[in-house]
Amino acid sequence: MDFLLGIDLGTSGTKTVLFDLSGTPVASHTAEYPLYQPRNGWAEQDPHDWWPAVQETIQAVLARSGAEPSAVKGVGISGQMHGLVMLDAQGHVQRNAILWCDGRTQAQCDEITAKLGADKLLALSANPALPGFTAGKILWVRENEPEIYEKCRHILLPKDYIRYKLTGEFATEVSDASGMNLLDVPKRAWSGEILSALDIDPTWLGRMYESCEVTGAVTAAAAEATGLAPGTIVVGGAGDNAAAAIGTGVVETGRAFTTLGTSGVIFAHADEVTIDPKGRVHTFCSAVPGKWTVMSCTLAAGLSLQWFRNQFCAAEREAAAGMGADPYELMTAQAQRSPIGANRLLYLPYLMGERSPLLDSDARGAFVGLSAIHTKGDLIRAVMEGVAYSQRQCLDVFREMGVDVSDMAACGGGGRSPFWRQMLADVYGCPVKTIASAEGPALGAAILAGVGAGVYASVSEGCAAAVRSGEGQQPVPESSGAYEPFYHLYRGLYPALRDSFHTLAAL
């Protein structure tokens, strides 16, 4: 039997899954690693933690499945987007990676906008300069850590560092590179105009590929470290959300998915380049060759619920451990006892600043309406509703742009919750379905590997073979109507608090 391997380099850990050619997971393993926050709003990881996690997870799935290494026909890599990995001429990591949710680079983003002009930057990169994106991070290191910048010779995204460790190749692909502010997104190539304006050496950037193209092969050293066969092909892969689109079958107009992971994402397929003139959502190259996507990203979706769990739900965590259950299930049970609107309590999920659609790194989280009547269940429900409202606000921008969304899937940890999925369906006013496989990004990466290996003739054919829809939940009209006034109140809170957030950040 032949297999495909999908590696998903996430923020909380790396998950590697071995699939058969019908998309059925045969073995899966996850290895976690720490997140470092040296200052408020900063977020870093050590790339030296990633490679051992990849080795551990590949070895584990091969051992558990009993698959012969030679039966693995291809490897695809999905990964957290936007992170900055800097290597010297010998390929050694020069500093911790600055991650997608790091908000330190607003001054550098302002500099990028000033040098290129907002309209020119939007026309070239299809996106404004944002603190989460990679270009501002490069400038920040140049300005604040010149001794590191002087030694830099290679700039990679997180998943592309793993590609380098597997193949020895410095390469990337169009979906992940779209989130760097350095790619000419309409042309699917590095922008010489942007690189020249920012004085970034183009030789530092990896060779560009489409997501399903073969970028290299597993080296003898990597084979010894992982258990893979030498010469196994490694394809371009995709940024985590572009890979999730493949893994959920979002490869045609009208299809979209919502991910409630650490971040919250709505991701819709587009046959043509469609750019929001206000830059509130992102236009990226799709992992489908010659196609594009429209994508929103809120920075603290599942992270908001995780934060609440870690800080305020010790009893639930202890009880869940004793029951062999998930503490989120106990938290959700409490939230379900609270009514729509959480007894007139609203939550703003801006723990790490906010990207879509606010573009404000100084925004911060808030409970609004808190009173002595509120229970823990009310607070949990308010957090879940606030995340749902943040996704709806992004979906409204898609609708303004004329991007049709008639087929919505839910994935990520939050997407596995029937309660949260129903909330999304009610708040969106459209059906929300699941995907039979919970391995979205890893499955997408594996499908791309299958195309590169010739197992599938195209990405669409791979999705038809490997992606199956699960149950769907219809919006309840009465609930949709009940959420509306709270959603409109939610939309008005950020404008009312914006100046206070900026003043607070300056103190």
Coordinates of C-alpha atoms in Angstrom, one line a residue:
M1 CA 0.0 0.0 0.0
D2 CA 1.2 3.5 -0.8
F3 CA 1.0 6.5 1.5
L4 CA 1.3 10.3 1.6
L5 CA 2.8 12.3 4.5
G6 CA 1.5 15.6 5.7
I7 CA 3.4 17.7 8.2
D8 CA 1.7 20.6 9.8
L9 CA 4.1 22.9 11.7
G10 CA 1.7 24.8 14.0
T11 CA 2.2 27.4 16.7
S12 CA 1.5 25.1 19.6
G13 CA 3.1 22.0 18.0
T14 CA 3.8 19.9 15.0
K15 CA 1.3 17.4 13.8
T16 CA 2.4 14.8 11.3
V17 CA -0.2 12.5 9.7
L18 CA 0.3 9.5 7.4
F19 CA -2.6 9.1 4.9
D20 CA -3.5 6.4 2.4
L21 CA -4.4 7.5 -1.1
S22 CA -8.1 7.8 -0.2
G23 CA -7.3 10.5 2.4
T24 CA -7.8 8.2 5.4
P25 CA -5.4 8.9 8.2
V26 CA -3.4 5.8 9.1
A27 CA -1.3 7.2 11.9
S28 CA -0.9 10.6 13.6
H29 CA 1.4 12.1 16.2
T30 CA 1.8 15.6 17.7
A31 CA 4.8 17.1 19.5
E32 CA 4.5 20.4 21.3
Y33 CA 7.0 23.2 21.9
P34 CA 7.0 26.5 23.8
L35 CA 6.0 30.0 22.8
Y36 CA 8.1 32.8 24.1
Q37 CA 6.7 36.3 24.9
P38 CA 9.7 38.4 26.0
R39 CA 7.5 41.6 26.0
N40 CA 3.8 42.4 25.8
G41 CA 2.6 41.8 22.3
W42 CA 5.7 39.9 21.2
A43 CA 5.7 36.2 20.2
E44 CA 8.7 34.1 19.3
Q45 CA 9.7 30.4 18.9
D46 CA 13.0 28.7 18.6
P47 CA 13.4 26.9 15.2
H48 CA 15.6 24.4 17.0
D49 CA 12.5 23.2 18.7
W50 CA 10.7 22.6 15.4
W51 CA 13.1 20.2 13.7
P52 CA 13.2 17.7 16.7
A53 CA 9.4 17.8 16.7
V54 CA 9.3 17.0 13.0
Q55 CA 11.7 14.1 13.5
E56 CA 9.7 12.7 16.5
T57 CA 6.4 12.9 14.7
I58 CA 7.6 11.3 11.4
Q59 CA 9.3 8.5 13.3
A60 CA 6.2 7.9 15.3
V61 CA 3.7 7.7 12.4
L62 CA 6.0 5.3 10.5
A63 CA 6.4 3.1 13.6
R64 CA 2.7 3.1 14.4
S65 CA 1.6 2.4 10.9
G66 CA 4.3 -0.2 10.1
A67 CA 4.6 1.5 6.7
E68 CA 7.8 0.9 4.7
P69 CA 9.6 4.2 4.1
S70 CA 9.6 3.5 0.4
A71 CA 5.8 3.3 0.4
V72 CA 5.7 7.1 1.3
K73 CA 5.3 8.6 -2.2
G74 CA 5.6 12.2 -1.2
V75 CA 5.8 14.7 1.6
G76 CA 3.9 18.0 1.9
I77 CA 4.5 20.6 4.6
S78 CA 1.9 23.0 6.0
G79 CA 2.9 25.7 8.4
Q80 CA 2.2 28.8 10.5
M81 CA 2.5 31.7 8.2
H82 CA 4.5 35.0 8.2
G83 CA 7.2 33.9 10.8
L84 CA 10.7 35.2 10.2
V85 CA 13.5 32.6 10.2
M86 CA 17.0 34.1 9.6
L87 CA 20.0 31.9 8.7
D88 CA 23.6 32.7 8.1
A89 CA 25.7 31.6 5.1
Q90 CA 26.2 28.1 6.8
G91 CA 22.5 27.7 7.3
H92 CA 22.6 28.3 11.1
V93 CA 19.6 29.9 12.8
Q94 CA 20.6 33.4 13.9
R95 CA 17.8 34.2 16.4
N96 CA 14.4 33.0 17.5
A97 CA 11.7 33.2 14.8
I98 CA 9.4 36.2 15.1
L99 CA 5.9 34.8 14.7
W100 CA 2.7 35.7 12.9
C101 CA 1.0 37.0 16.1
D102 CA 3.9 39.3 17.1
G103 CA 2.9 42.9 17.1
R104 CA 6.1 44.8 17.6
T105 CA 6.6 46.1 14.0
Q106 CA 4.0 48.9 13.6
A107 CA 6.8 51.5 13.1
Q108 CA 8.4 49.4 10.4
C109 CA 5.0 48.9 8.7
D110 CA 4.5 52.6 8.6
E111 CA 8.0 52.9 7.1
I112 CA 7.1 50.4 4.4
T113 CA 3.9 52.2 3.6
A114 CA 5.7 55.5 3.4
K115 CA 8.4 54.2 1.1
L116 CA 6.1 52.5 -1.4
G117 CA 2.8 54.4 -1.0
A118 CA -0.3 52.6 0.3
D119 CA -1.9 52.3 -3.1
K120 CA 1.2 50.9 -4.8
L121 CA 1.8 48.4 -2.0
L122 CA -1.8 47.2 -2.2
A123 CA -1.6 46.8 -5.9
L124 CA 1.7 44.8 -5.8
S125 CA 1.3 42.7 -2.6
A126 CA -2.6 42.8 -2.5
N127 CA -2.3 43.7 1.2
P128 CA -1.3 46.6 3.3
A129 CA 1.9 46.5 5.5
L130 CA 0.8 44.6 8.6
P131 CA 2.7 43.8 11.9
G132 CA 2.0 40.1 11.5
F133 CA 3.6 40.0 8.0
T134 CA 7.3 39.2 7.4
A135 CA 8.7 42.3 5.8
G136 CA 8.2 44.5 8.8
K137 CA 10.0 41.9 10.9
I138 CA 13.0 42.0 8.6
L139 CA 13.2 45.7 9.0
W140 CA 12.8 45.5 12.7
V141 CA 15.8 43.1 13.0
R142 CA 17.9 45.4 10.7
E143 CA 17.1 48.4 12.9
N144 CA 17.3 46.8 16.3
E145 CA 19.7 43.9 16.0
P146 CA 22.1 45.0 13.2
E147 CA 24.8 42.4 14.3
I148 CA 22.3 39.6 13.5
Y149 CA 21.1 41.3 10.3
E150 CA 24.7 41.6 9.1
K151 CA 25.2 37.8 9.3
C152 CA 21.9 36.9 7.6
R153 CA 22.1 35.3 4.2
H154 CA 18.8 33.4 4.1
I155 CA 15.2 34.3 5.0
L156 CA 12.7 31.5 5.3
L157 CA 9.2 31.0 6.5
P158 CA 8.7 28.4 9.3
K159 CA 7.6 25.5 7.2
D160 CA 10.4 26.4 4.7
Y161 CA 13.0 25.9 7.4
I162 CA 11.7 22.4 7.8
R163 CA 12.0 22.0 4.0
Y164 CA 15.6 23.1 4.3
K165 CA 16.2 20.5 7.0
L166 CA 14.6 17.8 4.9
T167 CA 16.0 18.6 1.5
G168 CA 18.8 21.1 1.9
E169 CA 16.9 23.5 -0.5
F170 CA 16.1 27.1 0.2
A171 CA 12.7 27.4 -1.3
T172 CA 9.1 28.6 -0.7
E173 CA 5.8 28.6 -2.5
V174 CA 3.2 31.1 -3.5
S175 CA 0.6 30.7 -0.8
D176 CA 2.9 31.2 2.1
A177 CA 5.0 33.8 0.4
S178 CA 1.8 35.9 -0.2
G179 CA 1.9 36.8 3.5
M180 CA 5.3 38.4 3.5
N181 CA 4.5 41.8 1.9
L182 CA 7.3 40.9 -0.6
L183 CA 5.4 39.0 -3.2
D184 CA 3.7 40.4 -6.3
V185 CA 0.6 38.5 -5.6
P186 CA -1.1 39.0 -9.0
K187 CA 2.0 37.9 -10.8
R188 CA 2.9 35.1 -8.3
A189 CA 6.6 36.2 -8.1
W190 CA 8.9 38.2 -5.8
S191 CA 8.4 41.9 -6.3
G192 CA 11.6 43.5 -7.4
E193 CA 10.0 46.9 -6.8
I194 CA 9.2 46.2 -3.2
L195 CA 12.6 44.5 -2.5
S196 CA 14.4 47.4 -4.0
A197 CA 12.4 50.0 -2.1
L198 CA 13.1 48.2 1.2
D199 CA 16.8 47.4 0.3
I200 CA 16.3 43.6 0.9
D201 CA 18.7 41.4 -1.0
P202 CA 16.6 39.1 -3.3
T203 CA 19.2 36.4 -3.1
W204 CA 18.2 35.9 0.6
L205 CA 14.8 34.7 -0.4
G206 CA 14.0 31.1 -1.5
R207 CA 13.2 30.0 -5.0
M208 CA 9.5 30.3 -5.7
Y209 CA 7.3 27.3 -6.6
E210 CA 3.6 26.5 -7.0
S211 CA 2.3 24.5 -4.0
C212 CA 2.1 21.2 -5.7
E213 CA 5.5 21.4 -7.5
V214 CA 8.4 19.2 -6.4
T215 CA 10.9 21.4 -4.5
G216 CA 13.5 18.8 -3.6
A217 CA 14.1 15.3 -2.1
V218 CA 14.8 13.9 1.3
T219 CA 18.6 13.9 1.9
A220 CA 20.5 11.0 3.3
A221 CA 21.0 12.9 6.6
A222 CA 17.3 13.8 6.9
A223 CA 16.4 10.2 6.1
E224 CA 18.5 9.0 8.9
A225 CA 17.0 11.6 11.3
T226 CA 13.4 10.9 10.3
G227 CA 13.1 7.3 9.0
L228 CA 12.0 8.5 5.6
A229 CA 13.5 7.0 2.5
P230 CA 16.3 9.0 0.8
G231 CA 15.0 10.6 -2.3
T232 CA 11.4 10.9 -1.2
I233 CA 10.0 14.0 -2.9
V234 CA 9.0 17.1 -1.0
V235 CA 6.5 19.5 -2.6
G236 CA 6.0 23.2 -2.1
G237 CA 3.2 22.6 0.4
A238 CA 1.3 25.6 1.7
G239 CA 0.7 28.1 4.5
D240 CA -1.5 26.5 7.1
N241 CA -4.8 28.1 5.9
A242 CA -4.1 27.5 2.2
A243 CA -3.4 23.8 3.1
A244 CA -6.6 23.7 5.2
A245 CA -8.4 24.9 2.1
I246 CA -7.2 22.0 0.1
G247 CA -7.9 19.6 3.0
T248 CA -11.5 20.9 3.2
G249 CA -12.1 20.9 -0.6
V250 CA -12.2 24.8 -0.8
V251 CA -11.0 24.8 -4.4
E252 CA -13.9 26.2 -6.3
T253 CA -15.8 29.6 -6.3
G254 CA -18.4 29.8 -3.6
R255 CA -16.6 27.5 -1.1
A256 CA -15.1 28.8 2.1
F257 CA -14.1 27.5 5.5
T258 CA -13.8 29.0 9.0
T259 CA -10.9 27.9 11.2
L260 CA -11.1 28.4 15.0
G261 CA -7.6 27.5 15.9
T262 CA -5.2 29.7 17.8
S263 CA -6.2 32.4 15.3
G264 CA -9.6 32.7 13.6
V265 CA -9.7 32.5 9.8
I266 CA -12.3 32.7 7.1
F267 CA -10.8 31.5 3.8
A268 CA -12.6 31.7 0.5
H269 CA -11.6 30.5 -3.0
A270 CA -11.5 33.0 -5.9
D271 CA -10.8 32.4 -9.6
E272 CA -9.6 36.0 -10.1
V273 CA -7.6 38.5 -8.0
T274 CA -10.0 40.4 -5.7
I275 CA -8.5 43.0 -3.4
D276 CA -10.2 44.9 -0.6
P277 CA -9.3 48.6 -1.2
K278 CA -9.2 49.2 2.5
G279 CA -6.9 46.2 3.1
R280 CA -9.1 44.8 5.9
V281 CA -8.8 41.2 4.6
H282 CA -6.0 39.5 2.6
T283 CA -5.8 38.4 -0.9
F284 CA -3.2 35.6 -1.4
C285 CA -2.2 33.1 -4.0
S286 CA -4.1 29.8 -3.7
A287 CA -2.4 26.5 -3.4
V288 CA -4.4 25.7 -6.5
P289 CA -2.1 26.8 -9.4
G290 CA -3.3 29.9 -11.1
K291 CA -6.0 30.7 -8.5
W292 CA -6.3 33.1 -5.6
T293 CA -8.0 33.3 -2.2
V294 CA -9.5 35.9 0.1
M295 CA -8.7 35.4 3.7
S296 CA -9.3 37.1 7.0
C297 CA -7.3 36.5 10.2
T298 CA -8.2 37.4 13.7
L299 CA -5.3 36.8 16.1
A300 CA -6.9 35.4 19.2
A301 CA -9.9 33.1 18.4
G302 CA -9.2 29.7 20.1
L303 CA -6.4 31.5 21.9
S304 CA -9.1 33.6 23.8
L305 CA -10.8 30.4 25.0
Q306 CA -7.4 28.8 25.8
W307 CA -6.4 31.9 27.8
F308 CA -9.6 31.8 29.8
R309 CA -9.1 28.1 30.4
N310 CA -5.6 28.5 31.6
Q311 CA -6.3 31.5 33.9
F312 CA -9.7 30.8 35.3
C313 CA -10.7 27.2 34.8
A314 CA -8.3 25.2 37.1
A315 CA -11.3 23.3 38.6
E316 CA -12.5 22.3 35.1
R317 CA -9.0 21.2 34.1
E318 CA -8.6 19.1 37.3
A319 CA -12.1 17.5 36.9
A320 CA -11.5 16.8 33.2
A321 CA -8.2 15.1 34.0
G322 CA -9.9 12.8 36.5
M323 CA -12.7 12.0 34.1
G324 CA -10.4 11.5 31.1
A325 CA -12.4 14.3 29.4
D326 CA -11.5 17.5 27.6
P327 CA -11.8 20.6 29.8
Y328 CA -13.3 22.5 26.9
E329 CA -16.3 20.1 27.1
L330 CA -16.9 21.1 30.7
M331 CA -16.5 24.8 29.9
T332 CA -18.9 24.5 26.9
A333 CA -21.5 22.8 29.1
Q334 CA -21.4 25.9 31.4
A335 CA -21.6 28.2 28.4
Q336 CA -24.7 26.4 27.2
R337 CA -26.6 27.3 30.4
S338 CA -26.1 31.0 29.6
P339 CA -28.6 32.6 27.1
I340 CA -27.7 34.2 23.8
G341 CA -26.0 37.5 24.6
A342 CA -24.4 35.9 27.8
N343 CA -26.8 37.9 30.0
R344 CA -25.8 41.2 28.3
L345 CA -22.0 40.6 28.4
L346 CA -19.7 41.2 25.4
Y347 CA -16.1 40.2 24.9
L348 CA -13.6 41.7 22.5
P349 CA -11.0 39.1 21.4
Y350 CA -8.1 41.4 20.9
L351 CA -5.6 39.7 23.2
M352 CA -2.7 40.1 20.7
G353 CA -3.9 43.2 18.9
E354 CA -6.1 42.6 15.9
R355 CA -5.6 42.2 12.2
S356 CA -8.8 41.6 10.3
P357 CA -10.7 43.8 9.9
L358 CA -9.3 46.4 12.3
L359 CA -5.6 46.5 11.4
D360 CA -4.7 47.8 14.9
S361 CA -1.8 46.2 16.9
D362 CA -2.7 48.3 19.9
A363 CA -6.2 46.9 20.3
R364 CA -6.6 44.8 23.4
G365 CA -9.2 42.4 24.8
A366 CA -12.1 43.5 27.0
F367 CA -15.2 42.3 28.7
V368 CA -17.9 44.9 28.4
G369 CA -21.1 44.9 30.6
L370 CA -19.6 42.9 33.4
S371 CA -21.7 42.9 36.5
A372 CA -22.2 40.9 39.8
I373 CA -24.8 38.7 38.2
H374 CA -22.4 37.1 35.8
T375 CA -21.3 33.6 36.2
K376 CA -18.3 31.8 34.8
G377 CA -20.6 30.2 32.2
D378 CA -21.6 33.7 31.1
L379 CA -18.0 34.7 30.7
I380 CA -17.2 31.5 28.7
R381 CA -20.2 32.1 26.4
A382 CA -19.2 35.8 26.0
V383 CA -15.7 34.7 24.9
M384 CA -17.2 32.2 22.3
E385 CA -19.7 34.8 21.1
G386 CA -17.1 37.5 20.8
V387 CA -15.0 35.2 18.6
A388 CA -18.0 34.4 16.4
Y389 CA -18.8 38.1 16.0
S390 CA -15.2 38.8 15.0
Q391 CA -15.5 36.2 12.2
R392 CA -18.9 37.6 11.1
Q393 CA -17.3 41.1 10.8
C394 CA -14.8 39.6 8.4
L395 CA -17.4 37.7 6.5
D396 CA -19.3 41.0 6.0
V397 CA -16.2 42.4 4.3
F398 CA -16.1 39.4 1.9
R399 CA -19.7 40.1 1.1
E400 CA -18.9 43.8 0.4
M401 CA -16.2 42.6 -2.0
G402 CA -18.7 40.4 -3.9
V403 CA -17.0 37.2 -2.8
D404 CA -19.8 34.7 -2.8
V405 CA -19.8 32.2 0.1
S406 CA -22.6 29.6 -0.1
D407 CA -20.7 26.6 1.2
M408 CA -19.1 27.1 4.6
A409 CA -17.1 24.4 6.4
A410 CA -15.7 24.6 10.0
C411 CA -12.3 23.2 11.1
G412 CA -9.7 23.7 13.8
G413 CA -10.1 22.8 17.4
G414 CA -13.1 25.2 17.9
G415 CA -14.7 23.8 14.7
R416 CA -15.1 20.4 16.4
S417 CA -17.5 21.9 18.9
P418 CA -21.1 21.4 17.8
F419 CA -22.1 24.3 20.1
W420 CA -19.6 26.7 18.6
R421 CA -20.5 25.5 15.0
Q422 CA -24.2 26.2 15.7
M423 CA -23.3 29.6 17.0
L424 CA -21.4 30.3 13.8
A425 CA -24.3 29.2 11.6
D426 CA -26.7 31.4 13.6
V427 CA -24.4 34.4 13.5
Y428 CA -23.4 34.0 9.8
G429 CA -27.0 33.2 8.7
C430 CA -25.7 30.3 6.6
P431 CA -25.2 26.5 7.0
V432 CA -21.9 25.4 8.5
K433 CA -20.7 21.9 7.8
T434 CA -17.9 19.8 9.1
I435 CA -15.3 17.8 7.1
A436 CA -15.1 14.1 7.8
S437 CA -11.4 14.3 8.4
A438 CA -10.2 16.5 11.2
E439 CA -6.7 16.7 9.6
G440 CA -7.3 19.8 7.4
P441 CA -3.9 21.3 6.9
A442 CA -2.0 18.0 7.1
L443 CA -4.4 16.4 4.6
G444 CA -4.1 19.4 2.3
A445 CA -0.3 19.1 2.4
A446 CA -0.6 15.4 1.7
I447 CA -2.9 16.0 -1.3
L448 CA -0.4 18.5 -2.7
A449 CA 2.3 15.9 -2.2
G450 CA 0.1 13.4 -4.1
V451 CA -0.2 15.8 -7.1
G452 CA 3.6 16.3 -7.1
A453 CA 4.1 12.6 -7.0
G454 CA 1.7 11.9 -9.8
V455 CA -0.8 10.1 -7.6
Y456 CA -3.4 12.6 -8.6
A457 CA -3.6 14.5 -11.9
S458 CA -4.6 17.8 -10.3
V459 CA -5.5 19.4 -6.9
S460 CA -9.2 19.1 -7.7
E461 CA -8.8 15.4 -8.5
G462 CA -6.9 14.9 -5.2
C463 CA -9.7 16.7 -3.2
A464 CA -12.3 14.6 -4.9
A465 CA -10.5 11.4 -3.9
A466 CA -9.5 12.4 -0.3
V467 CA -12.0 15.0 1.1
R468 CA -15.4 14.0 2.4
S469 CA -17.9 16.3 4.1
G470 CA -19.4 15.6 7.5
E471 CA -22.6 16.8 9.1
G472 CA -23.9 20.3 8.6
Q473 CA -25.8 22.6 10.9
Q474 CA -28.5 25.0 9.7
P475 CA -29.0 28.5 11.1
V476 CA -32.0 28.8 13.5
P477 CA -33.9 31.9 12.4
E478 CA -34.9 32.8 15.9
S479 CA -31.4 32.5 17.2
S480 CA -30.0 34.5 14.2
G481 CA -32.4 37.3 15.1
A482 CA -31.4 37.2 18.8
Y483 CA -27.7 37.5 18.0
E484 CA -28.1 40.5 15.7
P485 CA -28.5 43.3 18.2
F486 CA -25.5 42.0 20.2
Y487 CA -23.4 41.8 17.0
H488 CA -24.2 45.4 16.1
L489 CA -23.3 46.5 19.6
Y490 CA -20.1 44.6 19.3
R491 CA -19.2 46.4 16.1
G492 CA -19.5 49.7 17.8
L493 CA -17.3 48.9 20.8
Y494 CA -13.9 49.0 19.0
P495 CA -14.4 52.5 17.5
A496 CA -15.5 53.7 20.9
L497 CA -12.4 52.3 22.6
R498 CA -9.8 52.8 19.9
D499 CA -8.3 56.0 21.4
S500 CA -8.2 54.4 24.8
F501 CA -6.3 51.4 23.4
H502 CA -3.7 53.7 21.8
T503 CA -3.3 55.8 24.9
L504 CA -2.9 52.7 27.0
A505 CA -0.2 51.3 24.6
A506 CA 1.7 54.6 24.9
L507 CA 1.8 54.6 28.8

